[in-house]
Amino acid sequence: MLSEYCIYWPGFLDRDGYGQISSNKDGTLRPTRLILSQKLGRDIRKGCVAHHTCYNKQCVNPLHITEVTIKENKRDSKYQDHPNLPVIELTKEDVFLIRYVYNHHNLDGYSDTERRELLKKLVEIKVSAGVSPIPVPDFVINVIIEYKSWDYIHLPKIDRLPALHRLCELIGDKSCVFPDWIGDVSKPTSVQKNNITTSAHRKSLALFYLNDISTEKVVMHSCDKPKCINPYHLSPNVNEFLSHVLMNF
């Protein structure tokens, strides 16, 4: 059950140990406040705060966050017994994959049930120290896809490709897989590392072969979708134009 676990915020923590999204002129923006506002369906009342019933500052479990006055928050924190609940630890890659797989613009032909089963094979999470990782539970998937605060967990573009590659290994050639960063589906997209720009589909195929693809070869799409990075839809072919030039040099 969701209420029995704390869920740690995998993003930045402020100096007090609370999850932090950003700082602005009005102060620090914390995911707990966004979660509570969405849960209540309104802004947090003036003079009130987002209070942890679990007394775990890093927790972002919606069921552990309530609206109380500042006075109640101080009194409660001082006198109440602090429960020692098991902790679910997520990585940024976990969050990225859950949100990617459950976005219905991705993975054509997969039902909700199939997406969840796919995620259970793809994402294993830590539940407290010393406990073996477990397949991601449905209640964790629900929290991440329902609450907008998770939009602020960003996996760097260069790290998304290996994550999506893991997904491709599970689904094989059943579906196209497109990078989630902005771009026209009809055009190839790219990734950049060490100031070197490479097409995403070429980099994906290199990950598949565990070796860079020769520049003498072009990467062909069997799906006819230039933006697809599923290596099961890709094949390296000799660049016929370059080959002709070299043969006649």
PDB file of N, CA, C and O in Angstrom, residues 157-158 160-162 164-165 168 176-181 184-192 197-215 217-237 239:
ATOM      1  N   LYS A 157      19.942  14.578 -21.756  1.00  0.00           N
ATOM      2  CA  LYS A 157      19.645  13.963 -23.048  1.00  0.00           C
ATOM      3  C   LYS A 157      20.605  12.814 -23.365  1.00  0.00           C
ATOM      4  O   LYS A 157      20.188  11.762 -23.851  1.00  0.00           O
ATOM      5  N   ILE A 158      21.888  12.994 -23.063  1.00  0.00           N
ATOM      6  CA  ILE A 158      22.877  11.970 -23.393  1.00  0.00           C
ATOM      7  C   ILE A 158      22.641  10.693 -22.591  1.00  0.00           C
ATOM      8  O   ILE A 158      23.030   9.598 -23.004  1.00  0.00           O
ATOM      9  N   ARG A 160      19.502   9.707 -21.718  1.00  0.00           N
ATOM     10  CA  ARG A 160      18.200   9.151 -22.099  1.00  0.00           C
ATOM     11  C   ARG A 160      18.346   8.061 -23.151  1.00  0.00           C
ATOM     12  O   ARG A 160      17.573   7.108 -23.178  1.00  0.00           O
ATOM     13  N   LEU A 161      19.339   8.212 -24.015  1.00  0.00           N
ATOM     14  CA  LEU A 161      19.503   7.240 -25.093  1.00  0.00           C
ATOM     15  C   LEU A 161      19.813   5.839 -24.558  1.00  0.00           C
ATOM     16  O   LEU A 161      19.164   4.867 -24.965  1.00  0.00           O
ATOM     17  N   PRO A 162      20.776   5.674 -23.626  1.00  0.00           N
ATOM     18  CA  PRO A 162      20.990   4.334 -23.053  1.00  0.00           C
ATOM     19  C   PRO A 162      19.747   3.800 -22.334  1.00  0.00           C
ATOM     20  O   PRO A 162      19.479   2.593 -22.367  1.00  0.00           O
ATOM     21  N   LEU A 164      16.568   4.478 -23.120  1.00  0.00           N
ATOM     22  CA  LEU A 164      15.643   4.033 -24.163  1.00  0.00           C
ATOM     23  C   LEU A 164      16.152   2.770 -24.849  1.00  0.00           C
ATOM     24  O   LEU A 164      15.365   1.947 -25.328  1.00  0.00           O
ATOM     25  N   HIS A 165      17.465   2.615 -24.862  1.00  0.00           N
ATOM     26  CA  HIS A 165      18.040   1.410 -25.465  1.00  0.00           C
ATOM     27  C   HIS A 165      17.653   0.174 -24.662  1.00  0.00           C
ATOM     28  O   HIS A 165      17.391  -0.898 -25.229  1.00  0.00           O
ATOM     29  N   CYS A 168      14.276  -0.744 -25.737  1.00  0.00           N
ATOM     30  CA  CYS A 168      14.295  -1.407 -27.049  1.00  0.00           C
ATOM     31  C   CYS A 168      14.649  -2.885 -26.926  1.00  0.00           C
ATOM     32  O   CYS A 168      14.100  -3.728 -27.644  1.00  0.00           O
ATOM     33  N   CYS A 176       8.160   1.356 -32.876  1.00  0.00           N
ATOM     34  CA  CYS A 176       9.176   2.399 -32.997  1.00  0.00           C
ATOM     35  C   CYS A 176       9.406   3.013 -31.615  1.00  0.00           C
ATOM     36  O   CYS A 176       8.510   3.032 -30.769  1.00  0.00           O
ATOM     37  N   VAL A 177      10.607   3.503 -31.405  1.00  0.00           N
ATOM     38  CA  VAL A 177      10.933   4.236 -30.180  1.00  0.00           C
ATOM     39  C   VAL A 177      11.537   5.562 -30.607  1.00  0.00           C
ATOM     40  O   VAL A 177      12.543   5.595 -31.319  1.00  0.00           O
ATOM     41  N   PHE A 178      10.894   6.653 -30.193  1.00  0.00           N
ATOM     42  CA  PHE A 178      11.348   7.982 -30.577  1.00  0.00           C
ATOM     43  C   PHE A 178      11.960   8.699 -29.379  1.00  0.00           C
ATOM     44  O   PHE A 178      11.448   8.579 -28.262  1.00  0.00           O
ATOM     45  N   PRO A 179      13.025   9.463 -29.594  1.00  0.00           N
ATOM     46  CA  PRO A 179      13.544  10.299 -28.509  1.00  0.00           C
ATOM     47  C   PRO A 179      12.455  11.249 -28.041  1.00  0.00           C
ATOM     48  O   PRO A 179      11.619  11.682 -28.836  1.00  0.00           O
ATOM     49  N   ASP A 180      12.452  11.566 -26.758  1.00  0.00           N
ATOM     50  CA  ASP A 180      11.381  12.420 -26.241  1.00  0.00           C
ATOM     51  C   ASP A 180      11.715  13.897 -26.343  1.00  0.00           C
ATOM     52  O   ASP A 180      10.879  14.735 -26.050  1.00  0.00           O
ATOM     53  N   TRP A 181      12.960  14.227 -26.737  1.00  0.00           N
ATOM     54  CA  TRP A 181      13.264  15.645 -26.850  1.00  0.00           C
ATOM     55  C   TRP A 181      12.664  16.207 -28.134  1.00  0.00           C
ATOM     56  O   TRP A 181      12.370  15.490 -29.083  1.00  0.00           O
ATOM     57  N   ASP A 184      11.022  17.157 -35.063  1.00  0.00           N
ATOM     58  CA  ASP A 184      10.048  16.687 -36.042  1.00  0.00           C
ATOM     59  C   ASP A 184      10.226  15.183 -36.231  1.00  0.00           C
ATOM     60  O   ASP A 184      11.331  14.710 -36.500  1.00  0.00           O
ATOM     61  N   VAL A 185       9.143  14.417 -36.083  1.00  0.00           N
ATOM     62  CA  VAL A 185       9.220  12.957 -36.215  1.00  0.00           C
ATOM     63  C   VAL A 185       9.728  12.553 -37.596  1.00  0.00           C
ATOM     64  O   VAL A 185      10.318  11.490 -37.768  1.00  0.00           O
ATOM     65  N   SER A 186       9.532  13.405 -38.581  1.00  0.00           N
ATOM     66  CA  SER A 186       9.930  13.066 -39.949  1.00  0.00           C
ATOM     67  C   SER A 186      11.414  13.311 -40.203  1.00  0.00           C
ATOM     68  O   SER A 186      11.921  13.009 -41.276  1.00  0.00           O
ATOM     69  N   LYS A 187      12.120  13.871 -39.200  1.00  0.00           N
ATOM     70  CA  LYS A 187      13.536  14.181 -39.391  1.00  0.00           C
ATOM     71  C   LYS A 187      14.379  13.507 -38.314  1.00  0.00           C
ATOM     72  O   LYS A 187      13.926  13.338 -37.186  1.00  0.00           O
ATOM     73  N   PRO A 188      15.624  13.131 -38.653  1.00  0.00           N
ATOM     74  CA  PRO A 188      16.501  12.540 -37.645  1.00  0.00           C
ATOM     75  C   PRO A 188      16.788  13.535 -36.528  1.00  0.00           C
ATOM     76  O   PRO A 188      16.733  14.747 -36.728  1.00  0.00           O
ATOM     77  N   THR A 189      17.081  13.025 -35.347  1.00  0.00           N
ATOM     78  CA  THR A 189      17.460  13.887 -34.237  1.00  0.00           C
ATOM     79  C   THR A 189      18.871  13.530 -33.810  1.00  0.00           C
ATOM     80  O   THR A 189      19.464  12.576 -34.308  1.00  0.00           O
ATOM     81  N   SER A 190      19.427  14.300 -32.888  1.00  0.00           N
ATOM     82  CA  SER A 190      20.836  14.115 -32.565  1.00  0.00           C
ATOM     83  C   SER A 190      21.079  14.170 -31.071  1.00  0.00           C
ATOM     84  O   SER A 190      20.235  14.598 -30.292  1.00  0.00           O
ATOM     85  N   VAL A 191      22.265  13.698 -30.681  1.00  0.00           N
ATOM     86  CA  VAL A 191      22.744  13.821 -29.311  1.00  0.00           C
ATOM     87  C   VAL A 191      24.133  14.427 -29.377  1.00  0.00           C
ATOM     88  O   VAL A 191      24.826  14.327 -30.384  1.00  0.00           O
ATOM     89  N   GLN A 192      24.528  15.061 -28.283  1.00  0.00           N
ATOM     90  CA  GLN A 192      25.833  15.711 -28.265  1.00  0.00           C
ATOM     91  C   GLN A 192      26.598  15.308 -27.017  1.00  0.00           C
ATOM     92  O   GLN A 192      26.050  15.266 -25.922  1.00  0.00           O
ATOM     93  N   THR A 197      28.523  16.167 -32.159  1.00  0.00           N
ATOM     94  CA  THR A 197      27.114  15.875 -32.424  1.00  0.00           C
ATOM     95  C   THR A 197      26.993  14.637 -33.303  1.00  0.00           C
ATOM     96  O   THR A 197      27.664  14.524 -34.328  1.00  0.00           O
ATOM     97  N   THR A 198      26.157  13.700 -32.872  1.00  0.00           N
ATOM     98  CA  THR A 198      25.937  12.452 -33.602  1.00  0.00           C
ATOM     99  C   THR A 198      24.436  12.232 -33.734  1.00  0.00           C
ATOM    100  O   THR A 198      23.679  12.538 -32.814  1.00  0.00           O
ATOM    101  N   SER A 199      24.009  11.698 -34.872  1.00  0.00           N
ATOM    102  CA  SER A 199      22.587  11.395 -35.013  1.00  0.00           C
ATOM    103  C   SER A 199      22.205  10.348 -33.973  1.00  0.00           C
ATOM    104  O   SER A 199      22.964   9.415 -33.697  1.00  0.00           O
ATOM    105  N   ALA A 200      21.026  10.525 -33.387  1.00  0.00           N
ATOM    106  CA  ALA A 200      20.597   9.645 -32.298  1.00  0.00           C
ATOM    107  C   ALA A 200      20.449   8.205 -32.764  1.00  0.00           C
ATOM    108  O   ALA A 200      20.786   7.269 -32.036  1.00  0.00           O
ATOM    109  N   HIS A 201      19.952   8.000 -33.991  1.00  0.00           N
ATOM    110  CA  HIS A 201      19.773   6.623 -34.455  1.00  0.00           C
ATOM    111  C   HIS A 201      21.120   5.940 -34.714  1.00  0.00           C
ATOM    112  O   HIS A 201      21.277   4.746 -34.478  1.00  0.00           O
ATOM    113  N   ARG A 202      22.124   6.701 -35.155  1.00  0.00           N
ATOM    114  CA  ARG A 202      23.469   6.130 -35.346  1.00  0.00           C
ATOM    115  C   ARG A 202      24.081   5.760 -33.991  1.00  0.00           C
ATOM    116  O   ARG A 202      24.692   4.700 -33.839  1.00  0.00           O
ATOM    117  N   LYS A 203      23.888   6.643 -33.007  1.00  0.00           N
ATOM    118  CA  LYS A 203      24.408   6.366 -31.670  1.00  0.00           C
ATOM    119  C   LYS A 203      23.704   5.154 -31.062  1.00  0.00           C
ATOM    120  O   LYS A 203      24.330   4.322 -30.396  1.00  0.00           O
ATOM    121  N   SER A 204      22.402   5.031 -31.308  1.00  0.00           N
ATOM    122  CA  SER A 204      21.644   3.896 -30.792  1.00  0.00           C
ATOM    123  C   SER A 204      22.156   2.585 -31.373  1.00  0.00           C
ATOM    124  O   SER A 204      22.319   1.588 -30.662  1.00  0.00           O
ATOM    125  N   LEU A 205      22.429   2.586 -32.667  1.00  0.00           N
ATOM    126  CA  LEU A 205      22.932   1.370 -33.308  1.00  0.00           C
ATOM    127  C   LEU A 205      24.337   1.039 -32.807  1.00  0.00           C
ATOM    128  O   LEU A 205      24.689  -0.135 -32.646  1.00  0.00           O
ATOM    129  N   ALA A 206      25.126   2.072 -32.527  1.00  0.00           N
ATOM    130  CA  ALA A 206      26.465   1.854 -31.977  1.00  0.00           C
ATOM    131  C   ALA A 206      26.378   1.207 -30.593  1.00  0.00           C
ATOM    132  O   ALA A 206      27.179   0.330 -30.252  1.00  0.00           O
ATOM    133  N   LEU A 207      25.397   1.626 -29.797  1.00  0.00           N
ATOM    134  CA  LEU A 207      25.185   1.001 -28.489  1.00  0.00           C
ATOM    135  C   LEU A 207      24.805  -0.470 -28.653  1.00  0.00           C
ATOM    136  O   LEU A 207      25.225  -1.329 -27.878  1.00  0.00           O
ATOM    137  N   PHE A 208      24.020  -0.749 -29.666  1.00  0.00           N
ATOM    138  CA  PHE A 208      23.563  -2.114 -29.935  1.00  0.00           C
ATOM    139  C   PHE A 208      24.742  -3.016 -30.307  1.00  0.00           C
ATOM    140  O   PHE A 208      24.853  -4.153 -29.847  1.00  0.00           O
ATOM    141  N   TYR A 209      25.630  -2.497 -31.154  1.00  0.00           N
ATOM    142  CA  TYR A 209      26.793  -3.270 -31.599  1.00  0.00           C
ATOM    143  C   TYR A 209      27.992  -3.129 -30.662  1.00  0.00           C
ATOM    144  O   TYR A 209      29.015  -3.783 -30.866  1.00  0.00           O
ATOM    145  N   LEU A 210      27.853  -2.254 -29.656  1.00  0.00           N
ATOM    146  CA  LEU A 210      28.951  -1.960 -28.730  1.00  0.00           C
ATOM    147  C   LEU A 210      30.181  -1.461 -29.477  1.00  0.00           C
ATOM    148  O   LEU A 210      31.329  -1.727 -29.097  1.00  0.00           O
ATOM    149  N   ASN A 211      29.929  -0.754 -30.559  1.00  0.00           N
ATOM    150  CA  ASN A 211      31.028  -0.228 -31.366  1.00  0.00           C
ATOM    151  C   ASN A 211      30.484   0.883 -32.262  1.00  0.00           C
ATOM    152  O   ASN A 211      29.326   0.843 -32.677  1.00  0.00           O
ATOM    153  N   ASP A 212      31.307   1.876 -32.547  1.00  0.00           N
ATOM    154  CA  ASP A 212      30.872   2.957 -33.426  1.00  0.00           C
ATOM    155  C   ASP A 212      30.627   2.426 -34.839  1.00  0.00           C
ATOM    156  O   ASP A 212      31.288   1.484 -35.292  1.00  0.00           O
ATOM    157  N   ILE A 213      29.668   3.043 -35.524  1.00  0.00           N
ATOM    158  CA  ILE A 213      29.359   2.671 -36.900  1.00  0.00           C
ATOM    159  C   ILE A 213      30.271   3.456 -37.838  1.00  0.00           C
ATOM    160  O   ILE A 213      30.422   4.669 -37.703  1.00  0.00           O
ATOM    161  N   SER A 214      30.890   2.756 -38.762  1.00  0.00           N
ATOM    162  CA  SER A 214      31.804   3.403 -39.705  1.00  0.00           C
ATOM    163  C   SER A 214      31.109   4.547 -40.431  1.00  0.00           C
ATOM    164  O   SER A 214      29.941   4.455 -40.812  1.00  0.00           O
ATOM    165  N   THR A 215      31.857   5.630 -40.625  1.00  0.00           N
ATOM    166  CA  THR A 215      31.310   6.780 -41.352  1.00  0.00           C
ATOM    167  C   THR A 215      31.075   6.449 -42.820  1.00  0.00           C
ATOM    168  O   THR A 215      30.428   7.209 -43.537  1.00  0.00           O
ATOM    169  N   LYS A 217      29.337   4.060 -43.705  1.00  0.00           N
ATOM    170  CA  LYS A 217      28.028   3.411 -43.761  1.00  0.00           C
ATOM    171  C   LYS A 217      26.932   4.379 -43.337  1.00  0.00           C
ATOM    172  O   LYS A 217      27.134   5.233 -42.479  1.00  0.00           O
ATOM    173  N   VAL A 218      25.803   4.237 -43.962  1.00  0.00           N
ATOM    174  CA  VAL A 218      24.632   5.011 -43.559  1.00  0.00           C
ATOM    175  C   VAL A 218      23.699   4.089 -42.788  1.00  0.00           C
ATOM    176  O   VAL A 218      23.686   2.879 -43.007  1.00  0.00           O
ATOM    177  N   VAL A 219      22.940   4.655 -41.869  1.00  0.00           N
ATOM    178  CA  VAL A 219      22.011   3.860 -41.066  1.00  0.00           C
ATOM    179  C   VAL A 219      20.627   3.951 -41.695  1.00  0.00           C
ATOM    180  O   VAL A 219      20.065   5.033 -41.840  1.00  0.00           O
ATOM    181  N   MET A 220      20.102   2.798 -42.082  1.00  0.00           N
ATOM    182  CA  MET A 220      18.807   2.734 -42.748  1.00  0.00           C
ATOM    183  C   MET A 220      17.716   2.340 -41.755  1.00  0.00           C
ATOM    184  O   MET A 220      17.954   1.565 -40.827  1.00  0.00           O
ATOM    185  N   HIS A 221      16.511   2.888 -41.961  1.00  0.00           N
ATOM    186  CA  HIS A 221      15.355   2.586 -41.114  1.00  0.00           C
ATOM    187  C   HIS A 221      14.402   1.646 -41.855  1.00  0.00           C
ATOM    188  O   HIS A 221      13.837   2.022 -42.883  1.00  0.00           O
ATOM    189  N   SER A 222      14.185   0.462 -41.313  1.00  0.00           N
ATOM    190  CA  SER A 222      13.213  -0.451 -41.923  1.00  0.00           C
ATOM    191  C   SER A 222      11.784   0.030 -41.693  1.00  0.00           C
ATOM    192  O   SER A 222      10.858  -0.363 -42.405  1.00  0.00           O
ATOM    193  N   CYS A 223      11.601   0.898 -40.691  1.00  0.00           N
ATOM    194  CA  CYS A 223      10.267   1.416 -40.358  1.00  0.00           C
ATOM    195  C   CYS A 223       9.930   2.688 -41.134  1.00  0.00           C
ATOM    196  O   CYS A 223       8.811   3.204 -41.029  1.00  0.00           O
ATOM    197  N   ASP A 224      10.916   3.209 -41.867  1.00  0.00           N
ATOM    198  CA  ASP A 224      10.735   4.457 -42.629  1.00  0.00           C
ATOM    199  C   ASP A 224      10.403   5.650 -41.737  1.00  0.00           C
ATOM    200  O   ASP A 224       9.754   6.603 -42.175  1.00  0.00           O
ATOM    201  N   LYS A 225      10.832   5.602 -40.475  1.00  0.00           N
ATOM    202  CA  LYS A 225      10.638   6.723 -39.552  1.00  0.00           C
ATOM    203  C   LYS A 225      12.028   7.244 -39.168  1.00  0.00           C
ATOM    204  O   LYS A 225      12.697   6.649 -38.311  1.00  0.00           O
ATOM    205  N   PRO A 226      12.479   8.324 -39.798  1.00  0.00           N
ATOM    206  CA  PRO A 226      13.855   8.799 -39.587  1.00  0.00           C
ATOM    207  C   PRO A 226      14.221   9.095 -38.139  1.00  0.00           C
ATOM    208  O   PRO A 226      15.393   9.065 -37.777  1.00  0.00           O
ATOM    209  N   LYS A 227      13.221   9.397 -37.305  1.00  0.00           N
ATOM    210  CA  LYS A 227      13.525   9.739 -35.919  1.00  0.00           C
ATOM    211  C   LYS A 227      13.582   8.518 -35.005  1.00  0.00           C
ATOM    212  O   LYS A 227      14.022   8.610 -33.861  1.00  0.00           O
ATOM    213  N   CYS A 228      13.152   7.369 -35.488  1.00  0.00           N
ATOM    214  CA  CYS A 228      13.143   6.155 -34.669  1.00  0.00           C
ATOM    215  C   CYS A 228      14.571   5.759 -34.290  1.00  0.00           C
ATOM    216  O   CYS A 228      15.480   5.786 -35.123  1.00  0.00           O
ATOM    217  N   ILE A 229      14.753   5.376 -33.025  1.00  0.00           N
ATOM    218  CA  ILE A 229      16.081   4.964 -32.564  1.00  0.00           C
ATOM    219  C   ILE A 229      16.092   3.502 -32.111  1.00  0.00           C
ATOM    220  O   ILE A 229      17.055   3.051 -31.492  1.00  0.00           O
ATOM    221  N   ASN A 230      15.036   2.768 -32.411  1.00  0.00           N
ATOM    222  CA  ASN A 230      15.001   1.354 -32.054  1.00  0.00           C
ATOM    223  C   ASN A 230      16.006   0.609 -32.937  1.00  0.00           C
ATOM    224  O   ASN A 230      15.834   0.538 -34.152  1.00  0.00           O
ATOM    225  N   PRO A 231      17.065   0.041 -32.349  1.00  0.00           N
ATOM    226  CA  PRO A 231      18.095  -0.607 -33.176  1.00  0.00           C
ATOM    227  C   PRO A 231      17.577  -1.803 -33.962  1.00  0.00           C
ATOM    228  O   PRO A 231      18.198  -2.210 -34.944  1.00  0.00           O
ATOM    229  N   TYR A 232      16.425  -2.356 -33.542  1.00  0.00           N
ATOM    230  CA  TYR A 232      15.838  -3.469 -34.282  1.00  0.00           C
ATOM    231  C   TYR A 232      15.177  -2.995 -35.581  1.00  0.00           C
ATOM    232  O   TYR A 232      14.755  -3.810 -36.397  1.00  0.00           O
ATOM    233  N   HIS A 233      15.087  -1.683 -35.745  1.00  0.00           N
ATOM    234  CA  HIS A 233      14.568  -1.104 -36.984  1.00  0.00           C
ATOM    235  C   HIS A 233      15.689  -0.488 -37.818  1.00  0.00           C
ATOM    236  O   HIS A 233      15.419   0.147 -38.834  1.00  0.00           O
ATOM    237  N   LEU A 234      16.924  -0.661 -37.367  1.00  0.00           N
ATOM    238  CA  LEU A 234      18.055   0.009 -38.013  1.00  0.00           C
ATOM    239  C   LEU A 234      19.049  -0.999 -38.577  1.00  0.00           C
ATOM    240  O   LEU A 234      19.212  -2.091 -38.032  1.00  0.00           O
ATOM    241  N   SER A 235      19.705  -0.605 -39.644  1.00  0.00           N
ATOM    242  CA  SER A 235      20.763  -1.450 -40.201  1.00  0.00           C
ATOM    243  C   SER A 235      21.800  -0.566 -40.883  1.00  0.00           C
ATOM    244  O   SER A 235      21.452   0.420 -41.536  1.00  0.00           O
ATOM    245  N   PRO A 236      23.091  -0.908 -40.697  1.00  0.00           N
ATOM    246  CA  PRO A 236      24.143  -0.122 -41.346  1.00  0.00           C
ATOM    247  C   PRO A 236      24.383  -0.621 -42.773  1.00  0.00           C
ATOM    248  O   PRO A 236      24.566  -1.814 -43.002  1.00  0.00           O
ATOM    249  N   ASN A 237      24.354   0.274 -43.715  1.00  0.00           N
ATOM    250  CA  ASN A 237      24.616  -0.076 -45.108  1.00  0.00           C
ATOM    251  C   ASN A 237      25.744   0.786 -45.644  1.00  0.00           C
ATOM    252  O   ASN A 237      25.917   1.935 -45.227  1.00  0.00           O
ATOM    253  N   ASN A 239      27.659   3.303 -47.667  1.00  0.00           N
ATOM    254  CA  ASN A 239      27.280   4.523 -48.370  1.00  0.00           C
ATOM    255  C   ASN A 239      27.689   4.375 -49.832  1.00  0.00           C
ATOM    256  O   ASN A 239      28.867   4.453 -50.179  1.00  0.00           O
TER     257      ASN A 239
END
